[in-house]
Amino acid sequence: MEPITTTEALAAVCERMAAHPFVTVDTEFLRESTYYPLLCVAQMASPDEAVVVDTLAEGIDLAPFYALMANQNVLKVFHAARQDIEIVWHQASLIPAPIFDTQVAAMVLGYGDAISYDQLVQRITGDNLDKSHRFTDWSRRPLTPAQMFYAVSDVTHLRDAYLALSADLARRGRTNWVDEEMEILTSPSTYRSDPETAWERLKSRVRKPKELAVLIEVAAWREREAQSRDVPRGRVLKDDVIGEIALQGPTTPERLAGLRSLPKGFERSRWGQDILEAIKAGLARDPKTLPPIERHRPMANGSATVELLKVLLRMTAERHGVAAKVIATVDDLEHIAADDEADVRALKGWRRELFGEKALALKHGQLSLAVERGRVIAVERS
């Protein structure tokens, strides 16, 4: 089998695949040394054929591939779709749609919180995939026969997984559960890297407005720097360093040099000067313009309530054959413990029906947990 290396061949195969109700898609990329992922290979399969596209081939135009990704009449099937979609978003400024993520479907059907592709294929088909090329350098050319076999195998087995999962979802009436998750994966906001909101992905201990303001400005500076130089964020500044800068708020080179997390002499570099400017910009911000600092209100027996909710969640997940992570996160449980009207997905839609209502009932003593024949059960209390 030879890879597709010309625009004409790619256009022809995409035209054929567009006649089918679904195609399976996977990508191979590199991003260890860059901010933006480098797309090296794209593989696709319809019910009739499977192909490997050399996306680095000289002169190839990937427009037919992106047109297929945007074709509303063709369902695009991925496994753990987020990174694949991110690549298409960056390369073509579009989100593949409609889509189906077999990892999400597997979670909804009780295969575990985040089952790997090879494990899913083994459980559905019994086949053991060769994953020895998972970490190969896909930018090297020519592609080897072993790489081609690996790439094709990924999308051909994905066909079997999709057909089995979609049939099971329909049989159990859970197709719309997966559809809700796909709305998140197909939202452009999921993939935008806005420097002004870069701070939101950081785990920090900021408690004061001025600390938050510095965190926002320094995180935004790092994001812009990483984007402009096309390098990973961590190569510009580590997350924990940004957190320390926000807490300490150094405004002079001498105070910046006093941070143990920065290398010696960093304060004299251009980056050191840029960070000091970002810190000063943060300290000069009007606190009224800052987002609120979220603080969980302490409540009596709050931790105990969360622990009870965890037991209820696990019981619910096991009873209905759904991964607990899909129903609710620990953060959701903490919010529910503090607020009956918490804005969390666990209190909306099918999750509320499956778990949320019972969680509120347990919190208010209208439901109790008991052990019967070695299993935890929920008992309504009058």
Tab-separated table of N, CA, C and O in Angstrom, residues 14 58 66 134 196 217 227 232 292 307 334:
chain	number	residue	atom	x	y	z
A	14	CYS	N	-11.449	11.467	-1.333
A	14	CYS	CA	-12.414	12.191	-0.506
A	14	CYS	C	-13.792	12.232	-1.162
A	14	CYS	O	-14.820	12.166	-0.474
A	58	GLU	N	5.366	16.964	-0.699
A	58	GLU	CA	5.627	18.237	-1.378
A	58	GLU	C	4.492	18.580	-2.345
A	58	GLU	O	4.105	17.771	-3.181
A	66	TYR	N	-10.064	18.672	4.276
A	66	TYR	CA	-10.789	19.572	5.166
A	66	TYR	C	-12.241	19.752	4.724
A	66	TYR	O	-13.138	19.911	5.558
A	134	ARG	N	3.410	3.859	18.208
A	134	ARG	CA	2.667	4.966	18.813
A	134	ARG	C	3.555	6.197	18.985
A	134	ARG	O	3.112	7.321	18.806
A	196	GLU	N	-5.863	35.979	26.815
A	196	GLU	CA	-6.543	36.617	27.946
A	196	GLU	C	-7.230	35.610	28.868
A	196	GLU	O	-7.552	35.941	30.011
A	217	GLU	N	-2.105	38.427	33.715
A	217	GLU	CA	-1.200	39.134	32.804
A	217	GLU	C	0.018	38.294	32.439
A	217	GLU	O	0.436	38.269	31.273
A	227	GLN	N	3.015	31.250	21.340
A	227	GLN	CA	2.399	31.245	20.016
A	227	GLN	C	3.314	31.885	18.974
A	227	GLN	O	3.487	31.354	17.874
A	232	PRO	N	6.389	25.022	22.981
A	232	PRO	CA	5.478	24.660	24.071
A	232	PRO	C	5.489	25.705	25.181
A	232	PRO	O	6.519	26.344	25.442
A	292	PRO	N	-14.428	37.094	39.331
A	292	PRO	CA	-14.462	36.771	40.770
A	292	PRO	C	-13.566	35.577	41.084
A	292	PRO	O	-13.437	34.657	40.275
A	307	GLU	N	-18.045	12.895	50.443
A	307	GLU	CA	-17.716	11.471	50.483
A	307	GLU	C	-18.964	10.616	50.280
A	307	GLU	O	-18.917	9.580	49.595
A	334	GLU	N	-18.448	18.642	44.869
A	334	GLU	CA	-18.161	19.700	45.841
A	334	GLU	C	-19.120	20.867	45.677
A	334	GLU	O	-19.584	21.459	46.659
